[in-house]
CSV table of C-alpha atoms and ligand atoms in Angstrom, one decimal:
chain,number,residue,atom,x,y,z
A,1,MET,CA,93.9,-37.7,59.0
A,2,ILE,CA,96.6,-37.2,56.6
A,3,THR,CA,97.0,-33.6,55.3
A,4,PRO,CA,99.5,-33.4,52.5
A,5,GLN,CA,101.7,-30.8,51.4
A,6,VAL,CA,101.1,-29.6,47.7
A,7,THR,CA,103.5,-28.2,45.5
A,8,VAL,CA,102.2,-26.7,42.3
A,9,VAL,CA,104.6,-26.3,39.5
A,10,GLY,CA,103.4,-23.7,37.0
A,11,GLY,CA,101.5,-20.5,38.2
A,12,GLY,CA,99.7,-19.4,34.8
A,13,MET,CA,96.2,-19.3,33.5
A,14,ILE,CA,95.1,-22.7,34.7
A,15,THR,CA,96.5,-22.3,38.1
A,16,ASN,CA,94.7,-19.0,38.4
A,17,ASP,CA,91.3,-20.2,37.2
A,18,GLN,CA,90.9,-23.7,38.5
A,19,ILE,CA,93.9,-25.2,40.6
A,20,LEU,CA,94.7,-22.8,43.0
A,21,PRO,CA,91.1,-21.8,44.1
A,22,SER,CA,90.4,-25.5,44.2
A,23,LEU,CA,93.3,-26.0,46.5
A,24,TYR,CA,92.5,-23.3,48.9
A,25,GLN,CA,88.8,-24.7,49.1
A,26,ILE,CA,90.4,-28.4,50.0
A,27,GLU,CA,92.8,-26.5,52.5
A,28,ARG,CA,89.9,-24.6,53.9
A,29,GLN,CA,88.1,-28.0,54.8
A,30,GLY,CA,91.2,-29.0,56.8
A,31,ARG,CA,92.5,-31.4,54.4
A,32,LEU,CA,95.7,-30.0,53.1
A,33,GLY,CA,98.9,-28.8,54.5
A,34,GLU,CA,100.9,-25.9,53.1
A,35,ILE,CA,100.3,-24.9,49.4
A,36,ARG,CA,103.6,-24.0,47.5
A,37,ILE,CA,103.8,-22.6,43.9
A,38,CYS,CA,106.7,-22.8,41.8
A,39,ALA,CA,106.8,-20.9,38.4
A,40,LEU,CA,109.5,-20.0,36.0
A,41,THR,CA,109.6,-16.3,37.2
A,42,ALA,CA,108.1,-14.5,40.1
A,43,ARG,CA,105.7,-12.2,38.1
A,44,PRO,CA,102.9,-14.9,37.8
A,45,LEU,CA,103.1,-15.6,41.4
A,46,LYS,CA,102.8,-11.9,42.6
A,47,GLU,CA,99.5,-11.8,40.4
A,48,LEU,CA,98.2,-14.7,42.2
A,49,ALA,CA,99.4,-13.4,45.6
A,50,ASP,CA,97.7,-10.1,44.9
A,51,SER,CA,94.4,-11.3,43.3
A,52,GLU,CA,91.5,-9.4,44.6
A,53,LEU,CA,89.1,-12.5,44.0
A,54,PHE,CA,91.1,-14.7,46.0
A,55,ALA,CA,91.4,-12.4,48.7
A,56,ARG,CA,87.8,-12.0,48.8
A,57,ALA,CA,87.1,-15.7,48.3
A,58,PHE,CA,89.7,-17.0,50.7
A,59,PRO,CA,90.2,-14.4,53.3
A,60,GLY,CA,93.4,-15.2,55.4
A,61,GLN,CA,94.8,-18.1,52.9
A,62,SER,CA,97.9,-17.8,50.9
A,63,PHE,CA,100.7,-19.8,49.2
A,64,ARG,CA,104.4,-19.9,49.5
A,65,PRO,CA,106.0,-18.5,46.2
A,66,PHE,CA,109.3,-20.1,44.6
A,67,PRO,CA,111.0,-17.8,43.5
A,68,ASP,CA,110.0,-15.5,46.3
A,69,LEU,CA,108.3,-12.2,45.4
A,70,ALA,CA,111.3,-10.0,46.7
A,71,GLY,CA,113.8,-10.3,43.9
A,72,ASP,CA,113.5,-9.5,40.3
A,73,LEU,CA,110.2,-10.5,39.1
A,74,ASP,CA,111.3,-11.5,35.5
A,75,GLN,CA,114.4,-13.3,36.6
A,76,PRO,CA,113.9,-16.9,35.1
A,77,TYR,CA,114.5,-20.1,37.3
A,78,PRO,CA,113.9,-23.0,35.0
A,79,ASP,CA,115.3,-25.6,37.5
A,80,LEU,CA,114.1,-24.3,40.7
A,81,TYR,CA,111.0,-26.7,40.7
A,82,ARG,CA,113.7,-29.5,41.0
A,83,GLU,CA,115.0,-28.2,44.4
A,84,VAL,CA,111.4,-27.1,45.7
A,85,VAL,CA,110.1,-30.8,44.9
A,86,ALA,CA,113.2,-32.5,46.4
A,87,GLN,CA,112.6,-30.4,49.5
A,88,MET,CA,109.0,-32.2,50.1
A,89,PRO,CA,108.6,-35.2,52.4
A,90,PRO,CA,107.8,-38.2,50.5
A,91,ARG,CA,104.2,-39.0,49.5
A,92,ASN,CA,102.9,-35.7,49.3
A,93,ILE,CA,101.2,-34.3,46.2
A,94,VAL,CA,102.8,-32.3,43.1
A,95,VAL,CA,100.4,-30.8,40.8
A,96,VAL,CA,101.9,-30.3,37.3
A,97,ALA,CA,100.6,-27.1,35.6
A,98,VAL,CA,103.4,-26.2,33.2
A,99,PRO,CA,103.3,-25.9,29.3
A,100,ASP,CA,102.9,-29.3,27.7
A,101,GLN,CA,106.3,-30.1,26.8
A,102,LEU,CA,107.3,-29.7,30.1
A,103,HIS,CA,105.2,-32.1,31.8
A,104,TYR,CA,107.4,-35.3,31.3
A,105,ASP,CA,110.4,-33.8,33.2
A,106,VAL,CA,108.4,-32.3,35.8
A,107,ILE,CA,106.4,-35.6,36.5
A,108,MET,CA,109.5,-37.7,36.5
A,109,THR,CA,111.3,-35.5,38.8
A,110,ALA,CA,108.3,-35.6,41.4
A,111,LEU,CA,108.0,-39.4,41.1
A,112,ARG,CA,111.6,-39.8,41.6
A,113,ALA,CA,111.1,-37.5,44.7
A,114,ASP,CA,108.3,-40.1,45.7
A,115,GLN,CA,105.5,-37.6,45.3
A,116,HIS,CA,101.8,-38.6,44.0
A,117,ILE,CA,101.0,-36.5,41.0
A,118,CYS,CA,97.8,-34.6,39.7
A,119,SER,CA,98.7,-33.3,36.1
A,120,VAL,CA,96.8,-31.1,33.9
A,121,LYS,CA,96.1,-32.5,30.4
A,122,PRO,CA,97.8,-33.9,28.3
A,123,LEU,CA,99.8,-36.1,30.5
A,124,VAL,CA,102.9,-36.1,28.2
A,125,LEU,CA,103.2,-35.7,24.2
A,126,LYS,CA,104.5,-39.4,23.9
A,127,ALA,CA,103.1,-42.5,24.6
A,128,SER,CA,106.4,-43.9,25.3
A,129,GLN,CA,106.8,-41.6,28.0
A,130,ALA,CA,103.4,-42.3,29.5
A,131,VAL,CA,104.5,-45.8,29.7
A,132,GLU,CA,107.8,-44.8,31.7
A,133,ILE,CA,105.6,-42.7,34.1
A,134,GLU,CA,103.3,-45.5,34.5
A,135,GLN,CA,106.1,-48.0,35.5
A,136,GLU,CA,108.0,-45.5,37.8
A,137,ALA,CA,104.6,-44.6,39.5
A,138,TYR,CA,103.6,-48.2,40.0
A,139,ALA,CA,107.1,-49.3,41.3
A,140,ARG,CA,106.8,-46.6,44.0
A,141,GLY,CA,103.1,-47.1,44.6
A,142,LEU,CA,102.3,-43.7,43.5
A,143,LEU,CA,99.0,-42.2,42.1
A,144,VAL,CA,99.2,-40.2,38.8
A,145,GLY,CA,95.8,-38.5,38.2
A,146,ILE,CA,95.5,-36.7,34.9
A,147,GLU,CA,93.0,-33.9,35.2
A,148,TYR,CA,90.5,-34.2,32.2
A,149,HIS,CA,87.8,-32.0,34.1
A,150,LYS,CA,85.2,-32.7,31.5
A,151,ARG,CA,84.6,-36.1,32.9
A,152,PHE,CA,83.4,-34.5,36.2
A,153,ASP,CA,80.8,-32.5,34.3
A,154,ASP,CA,77.6,-34.4,35.4
A,155,ARG,CA,76.3,-34.6,31.9
A,156,SER,CA,79.3,-36.6,31.0
A,157,LEU,CA,78.8,-38.9,33.8
A,158,MET,CA,75.1,-39.3,32.8
A,159,ALA,CA,75.9,-40.1,29.1
A,160,ARG,CA,78.4,-42.7,30.5
A,161,THR,CA,76.1,-44.5,32.6
A,162,ARG,CA,73.3,-44.6,30.1
A,163,TYR,CA,75.5,-45.5,27.3
A,164,ARG,CA,76.8,-48.5,29.2
A,165,ALA,CA,73.4,-49.3,30.3
A,166,GLY,CA,72.7,-49.8,26.3
A,167,LEU,CA,70.3,-46.8,26.1
A,168,PHE,CA,72.2,-45.4,23.2
A,169,GLY,CA,73.2,-48.6,21.2
A,170,GLU,CA,76.6,-48.0,19.4
A,171,PHE,CA,78.4,-44.8,18.6
A,172,ARG,CA,78.9,-44.5,14.8
A,173,LEU,CA,79.4,-40.9,13.8
A,174,GLY,CA,80.2,-37.8,16.1
A,175,THR,CA,81.1,-34.1,15.7
A,176,SER,CA,82.7,-32.2,18.3
A,177,CYS,CA,84.4,-28.6,18.6
A,178,LEU,CA,86.1,-26.5,21.2
A,179,LEU,CA,87.3,-23.0,19.8
A,180,GLU,CA,89.0,-20.7,22.2
A,181,LYS,CA,88.6,-17.0,21.8
A,182,TRP,CA,90.8,-15.0,19.4
A,183,TYR,CA,92.5,-13.1,22.3
A,184,TYR,CA,94.3,-16.2,23.4
A,185,ARG,CA,96.7,-15.6,21.0
A,186,HIS,CA,97.9,-12.4,22.9
A,187,SER,CA,98.6,-14.4,26.0
A,188,ASN,CA,101.6,-16.6,26.9
A,189,PHE,CA,100.5,-19.3,24.3
A,190,GLN,CA,102.4,-17.3,21.8
A,191,ASN,CA,105.4,-18.4,23.4
A,192,TRP,CA,105.0,-22.1,23.6
A,193,CYS,CA,101.8,-23.3,21.7
A,194,THR,CA,103.7,-22.9,18.5
A,195,ALA,CA,103.7,-25.2,15.4
A,196,GLU,CA,106.8,-27.1,16.4
A,197,ASN,CA,105.6,-27.8,19.9
A,198,SER,CA,102.0,-28.1,19.6
A,199,ASP,CA,98.6,-27.2,17.8
A,200,ALA,CA,94.8,-26.4,18.5
A,201,PHE,CA,94.0,-30.1,18.4
A,202,ALA,CA,96.7,-31.2,20.7
A,203,TYR,CA,95.7,-28.1,23.2
A,204,VAL,CA,92.0,-28.7,23.4
A,205,GLY,CA,90.9,-31.5,20.8
A,206,CYS,CA,92.1,-34.1,23.7
A,207,HIS,CA,89.1,-33.3,25.7
A,208,TYR,CA,86.4,-34.6,23.3
A,209,VAL,CA,88.5,-37.7,22.2
A,210,ASP,CA,88.9,-38.4,25.9
A,211,LEU,CA,85.1,-37.8,26.5
A,212,VAL,CA,84.0,-40.2,23.7
A,213,HIS,CA,86.2,-43.0,25.3
A,214,PHE,CA,85.0,-42.2,28.6
A,215,ILE,CA,81.4,-42.5,27.7
A,216,THR,CA,81.8,-45.7,25.3
A,217,GLY,CA,84.8,-47.2,26.4
A,218,LEU,CA,86.0,-47.3,22.8
A,219,LEU,CA,89.5,-46.8,21.7
A,220,PRO,CA,90.9,-44.6,18.8
A,221,VAL,CA,92.9,-46.5,16.3
A,222,ALA,CA,93.5,-43.8,13.7
A,223,VAL,CA,93.8,-40.0,13.4
A,224,SER,CA,94.1,-37.4,10.4
A,225,LEU,CA,94.8,-34.0,11.2
A,226,TYR,CA,94.5,-31.1,8.9
A,227,GLY,CA,96.1,-27.8,10.5
A,228,ILE,CA,96.0,-24.1,9.1
A,229,ARG,CA,99.3,-22.2,10.0
A,230,ASP,CA,98.7,-18.7,11.3
A,231,ARG,CA,100.8,-16.2,13.0
A,232,TYR,CA,100.7,-15.0,16.7
A,233,PRO,CA,100.9,-11.4,17.3
A,234,ASN,CA,104.6,-12.0,18.4
A,235,GLY,CA,105.2,-13.3,14.7
A,236,ASN,CA,105.7,-17.1,16.1
A,237,GLU,CA,103.8,-19.6,13.8
A,238,GLY,CA,101.1,-22.1,15.2
A,239,PHE,CA,98.5,-24.5,13.8
A,240,LEU,CA,95.8,-22.3,15.2
A,241,TRP,CA,93.0,-24.0,13.3
A,242,THR,CA,92.7,-27.6,12.9
A,243,ASP,CA,90.2,-30.4,11.8
A,244,ALA,CA,90.8,-33.7,13.1
A,245,ARG,CA,89.1,-37.2,12.0
A,246,VAL,CA,89.3,-39.9,14.5
A,247,ILE,CA,88.5,-43.4,13.7
A,248,TRP,CA,87.6,-45.8,16.6
A,249,ASN,CA,88.1,-49.5,17.0
A,250,ASN,CA,84.4,-50.2,16.2
A,251,GLY,CA,84.6,-48.3,13.1
A,252,ALA,CA,83.1,-45.2,14.2
A,253,CYS,CA,84.2,-41.7,13.3
A,254,LEU,CA,84.5,-38.4,15.3
A,255,ASN,CA,85.3,-35.4,13.7
A,256,VAL,CA,87.0,-32.7,16.4
A,257,GLN,CA,87.4,-29.0,15.2
A,258,ASN,CA,89.7,-26.8,17.3
A,259,ALA,CA,90.9,-23.2,17.0
A,260,LEU,CA,92.1,-20.2,18.9
A,261,GLY,CA,89.5,-18.3,16.8
A,262,PHE,CA,86.2,-17.9,18.3
A,263,PRO,CA,85.3,-14.1,18.2
A,264,ASP,CA,86.2,-12.1,21.1
A,265,VAL,CA,82.7,-10.4,21.1
A,266,ALA,CA,80.8,-13.5,21.1
A,267,PRO,CA,79.0,-14.8,24.3
A,268,GLY,CA,80.7,-17.4,26.3
A,269,THR,CA,84.3,-17.9,27.2
A,270,ASN,CA,84.6,-20.3,24.0
A,271,THR,CA,82.4,-22.4,22.0
A,272,GLN,CA,82.3,-26.3,22.4
A,273,GLY,CA,80.1,-29.1,22.2
A,274,LEU,CA,79.6,-32.8,21.3
A,275,ILE,CA,77.1,-34.8,19.1
A,276,MET,CA,77.2,-38.3,18.9
A,277,TYR,CA,75.0,-40.2,16.6
A,278,CYS,CA,74.6,-44.0,17.5
A,279,ALA,CA,72.7,-47.2,16.2
A,280,GLY,CA,70.8,-49.4,18.3
A,281,GLY,CA,68.5,-52.3,17.3
A,282,ASP,CA,66.4,-51.0,14.6
A,283,ASN,CA,66.5,-47.5,15.5
A,284,GLY,CA,68.9,-44.6,15.9
A,285,ALA,CA,70.0,-42.8,19.1
A,286,LEU,CA,71.4,-39.5,19.9
A,287,ILE,CA,73.6,-37.6,22.6
A,288,SER,CA,74.0,-34.0,22.0
A,289,HIS,CA,75.7,-31.6,24.5
A,290,SER,CA,75.8,-28.0,24.0
A,291,ASP,CA,78.7,-27.5,26.5
A,292,GLN,CA,78.9,-23.8,26.0
A,293,TYR,CA,75.4,-22.5,25.8
A,294,ARG,CA,73.9,-23.9,29.0
A,295,GLY,CA,70.5,-22.0,29.0
A,296,LEU,CA,71.6,-18.9,30.6
A,297,LYS,CA,71.2,-15.6,28.8
A,298,TYR,CA,72.6,-12.4,30.7
A,299,SER,CA,72.6,-9.0,29.3
A,300,TYR,CA,74.6,-6.7,31.7
A,301,THR,CA,74.4,-3.0,32.1
A,302,ARG,CA,78.2,-2.9,31.4
A,303,ASN,CA,81.2,-5.1,30.6
A,304,PRO,CA,81.7,-7.0,34.0
A,305,GLY,CA,85.5,-7.3,33.2
A,306,GLY,CA,87.8,-10.0,33.3
A,307,ALA,CA,89.4,-12.1,30.5
A,308,GLY,CA,87.0,-12.4,27.4
A,309,ALA,CA,84.0,-10.7,29.4
A,310,THR,CA,81.3,-9.5,27.3
A,311,VAL,CA,78.1,-7.2,27.8
A,312,TYR,CA,75.9,-10.0,26.5
A,313,ALA,CA,77.0,-13.3,28.0
A,314,GLU,CA,75.9,-17.0,28.2
A,315,PRO,CA,77.9,-17.9,31.2
A,316,SER,CA,78.5,-21.6,32.2
A,317,PRO,CA,77.3,-22.2,35.6
A,318,ASP,CA,78.9,-25.7,35.4
A,319,TYR,CA,82.7,-25.3,35.0
A,320,PHE,CA,84.0,-23.1,37.8
A,321,GLN,CA,82.0,-20.4,39.8
A,322,TYR,CA,82.5,-19.0,43.1
A,323,GLN,CA,79.2,-19.0,45.1
A,324,ASP,CA,78.2,-17.0,48.3
A,325,LEU,CA,76.9,-19.4,50.7
A,326,GLY,CA,77.0,-17.1,53.6
A,327,GLY,CA,80.7,-17.0,54.1
A,328,PRO,CA,83.6,-16.8,55.2
A,329,GLY,CA,84.4,-16.0,51.6
A,330,LEU,CA,83.2,-17.8,48.5
A,331,VAL,CA,82.8,-21.4,47.9
A,332,PRO,CA,84.2,-22.7,44.5
A,333,ALA,CA,81.6,-24.9,42.5
A,334,GLY,CA,81.5,-26.9,39.4
A,335,TYR,CA,83.3,-29.7,37.6
A,336,GLY,CA,86.6,-27.8,37.7
A,337,TYR,CA,86.6,-28.1,41.5
A,338,ARG,CA,85.1,-31.5,41.6
A,339,SER,CA,87.8,-32.9,39.3
A,340,ILE,CA,90.8,-31.5,41.1
A,341,GLU,CA,89.2,-32.6,44.5
A,342,TYR,CA,88.7,-36.2,43.2
A,343,ILE,CA,92.3,-36.6,42.3
A,344,LEU,CA,93.6,-35.1,45.5
A,345,ALA,CA,91.1,-36.9,47.5
A,346,GLY,CA,92.4,-40.1,45.8
A,347,ALA,CA,95.8,-39.5,46.6
A,348,ILE,CA,94.9,-38.8,50.3
A,349,ARG,CA,92.7,-42.1,50.5
A,350,LEU,CA,95.6,-44.1,48.9
A,351,GLU,CA,97.9,-42.8,51.9
A,352,GLU,CA,95.3,-43.2,54.7
A,353,GLU,CA,93.8,-46.6,53.6
A,354,THR,CA,96.7,-48.7,52.8
A,355,SER,CA,99.8,-49.8,54.3
A,356,GLY,CA,102.9,-51.0,52.3
A,357,LEU,CA,103.8,-50.7,48.8
A,358,ALA,CA,101.9,-53.9,47.7
A,359,GLU,CA,98.5,-52.6,49.1
A,360,ARG,CA,98.9,-49.3,47.4
A,361,GLN,CA,99.7,-51.0,44.1
A,362,GLN,CA,96.6,-53.0,44.6
A,363,ARG,CA,94.6,-49.8,44.9
A,364,LEU,CA,96.3,-48.4,41.9
A,365,ARG,CA,95.2,-51.3,39.7
A,366,GLN,CA,91.7,-50.7,41.0
A,367,ILE,CA,91.7,-46.9,40.3
A,368,ASP,CA,93.0,-47.6,36.8
A,369,GLU,CA,90.1,-50.3,36.2
A,370,THR,CA,87.5,-48.1,37.7
A,371,GLY,CA,88.2,-45.6,35.0
A,372,ILE,CA,86.7,-42.7,36.4
A,373,MET,CA,89.9,-41.0,37.1
A,374,ALA,CA,92.4,-40.7,34.1
A,375,THR,CA,95.7,-42.5,34.8
A,376,PRO,CA,98.6,-43.1,32.5
A,377,VAL,CA,97.3,-46.9,32.0
A,378,ASN,CA,93.8,-46.3,31.5
A,379,SER,CA,94.2,-43.4,29.3
A,380,ARG,CA,97.2,-44.2,27.3
A,381,TYR,CA,95.1,-43.7,24.1
A,382,ASN,CA,95.2,-40.0,24.5
A,383,GLU,CA,99.0,-39.7,24.3
A,384,LEU,CA,98.5,-41.9,21.5
A,385,VAL,CA,96.1,-39.8,19.5
A,386,LEU,CA,98.2,-36.8,20.3
A,387,GLU,CA,101.3,-38.4,18.8
A,388,ALA,CA,99.5,-39.8,15.8
A,389,GLY,CA,97.9,-36.0,15.5
A,390,ARG,CA,101.3,-34.4,15.3
A,391,LEU,CA,102.7,-36.9,13.1
A,392,SER,CA,99.6,-36.5,10.8
A,393,ILE,CA,99.4,-32.5,10.9
A,394,LEU,CA,103.4,-32.5,10.0
A,395,ASN,CA,102.5,-34.8,7.1
A,396,GLY,CA,99.9,-32.5,5.6
A,397,GLY,CA,97.0,-34.5,7.1
A,398,ARG,CA,98.0,-37.9,6.1
A,399,GLU,CA,96.2,-40.7,8.3
A,400,ALA,CA,98.2,-42.0,11.4
A,401,LEU,CA,97.5,-45.5,12.6
A,402,ILE,CA,97.6,-46.5,16.4
A,403,GLU,CA,99.1,-49.7,17.6
A,404,TYR,CA,98.2,-50.7,21.1
A,405,GLY,CA,100.0,-53.6,22.9
A,406,GLU,CA,103.2,-53.9,24.9
A,407,ARG,CA,105.1,-51.1,23.0
A,408,PRO,CA,102.1,-48.8,21.8
A,409,SER,CA,103.2,-47.0,18.7
A,410,VAL,CA,101.9,-44.7,15.8
A,411,GLN,CA,102.8,-44.8,12.2
A,412,LEU,CA,101.7,-43.1,8.9
A,413,ARG,CA,99.5,-45.4,6.8
A,414,GLU,CA,101.3,-46.6,3.7
B,501,LIG,N1,91.2,-27.3,29.9
B,501,LIG,C1,92.2,-27.7,30.5
B,501,LIG,O1,92.3,-28.9,30.8
B,501,LIG,C2,93.3,-27.0,30.5
B,501,LIG,C3,93.2,-25.4,30.2
B,501,LIG,C4,94.2,-24.6,30.2
B,501,LIG,C5,95.4,-25.3,30.4
B,501,LIG,N2,95.9,-26.6,30.5
B,501,LIG,C6,97.1,-27.1,30.4
B,501,LIG,O2,97.6,-26.4,31.6
B,501,LIG,C7,99.0,-26.3,31.3
B,501,LIG,C8,99.5,-24.8,31.7
B,501,LIG,O3,98.5,-23.9,30.9
B,501,LIG,P1,98.5,-22.3,31.2
B,501,LIG,O4,97.5,-22.1,30.2
B,501,LIG,O5,98.3,-22.4,32.8
B,501,LIG,O6,99.8,-21.8,30.6
B,501,LIG,P2,100.5,-20.5,30.8
B,501,LIG,O7,101.5,-20.2,29.7
B,501,LIG,O8,99.5,-19.5,31.4
B,501,LIG,O9,101.3,-20.8,32.3
B,501,LIG,C9,102.5,-21.7,32.2
B,501,LIG,C10,103.0,-21.5,33.6
B,501,LIG,O10,104.2,-22.4,33.7
B,501,LIG,C11,105.4,-21.7,34.3
B,501,LIG,N3,106.7,-22.5,33.9
B,501,LIG,C12,107.3,-22.5,32.7
B,501,LIG,N4,108.4,-23.0,32.7
B,501,LIG,C13,108.6,-23.5,34.0
B,501,LIG,C14,109.6,-24.0,34.7
B,501,LIG,N5,110.8,-24.5,34.1
B,501,LIG,N6,109.5,-24.2,36.0
B,501,LIG,C15,108.3,-23.7,36.6
B,501,LIG,N7,107.3,-23.1,36.2
B,501,LIG,C16,107.5,-23.0,34.9
B,501,LIG,C17,105.2,-20.3,33.8
B,501,LIG,O11,105.9,-19.4,34.8
B,501,LIG,C18,103.6,-20.2,33.9
B,501,LIG,O12,103.4,-19.7,35.2
B,501,LIG,C19,99.3,-26.5,29.8
B,501,LIG,O13,99.7,-28.1,30.0
B,501,LIG,C20,98.1,-26.7,29.4
B,501,LIG,O14,97.5,-27.4,28.3
B,501,LIG,C21,94.7,-27.3,30.4
């Protein structure tokens, strides 16, 4: 059995909320070697190392921090990940969890060091970079899995199977939203999710674009993105409210609203959902998913604490929960865990079940074609939509058109 070493690059919110606990669980099952985490500074690593929740859930488990925790916690080491990745034996796993605009450098560094990749979304901000990543990975027989965890929500898989069985006819009009809570503005987001780098659609809108493709197999061909500039508490400017119209290759239209603006006192950690109106034969069909309110209403005696917690809550049992199954520790459950596990298990199987480059390449093509795991080949539309969205938002919402083919590109409609 192969038990790969894993290096996570980035020690922020997503590493804390989803990646590290998932890795600890897989390690606990005896399927992983050492876990290393490299961040810009040691401070977030100290928080992860001192986490009471992790101590309770994963007693006796730990990770190796880079930079180590003995020095100045705020000294930045922007290039340390290069050394940490270079030290890894070939064909282990790098998990990419840095801010969006750094993904490309970290992924290319890891591929050139012959590492499999699990990257948080979005893979990169430009389709041409996704093509480069795809070519480098394929030439070396390495897996690149992009962590669109909504795909592993059971309801997404149910809709996909039923849509592809013809039960919903054809998608025509849709509306989706994902609004994060207002308090996000106070986090590290204000340092990087700024107007010149990103926007609310680029940050979270991609999930529902990805999901509509995942369910239907359709491809987005045009995007117009309207954004409202707003100030973060530190004065930086961001497009913190966005409204996108995405046109698909069958003429269907999806509206996507995103913001860092859902009220902090509202129940749930955010608000989100997808409605797809479809046409089949001589009847309409409907897919309607409330992805925030999942039927649970809890009124606590006090605020339970933790980011965004409220006294009245509508918690999601489905994304990421720690369950007490009798110990030792607690067991992660939900599609957040399943998504990380699926990609890592894919990399492990690739190493275990193939011998030689040609066989690995053949297996990679199968993974692309199966389409459950997002890869640079089968989810290139995501980078194109992102690029089109950026072009549109910076041009006052003008429509940007997507060209597929050998050299995919986007351009404003004349
Ligand atoms: N729903 C989702 O799929 C989802 C949710 C949240 C975040 N994300 C993605 O995860 C990524 C990280 O988001 P986050 O919320 O954890 O951000 P964050 O700001 O909380 O954390 C970013 C981390 O990157 C580290 N970092 C920055 N520069 C670095 C460098 N040069 N070398 C090593 N580490 C460096 C920082 O130290 C920090 O630990 C983003 O791409 C974001 O879009 C995805």
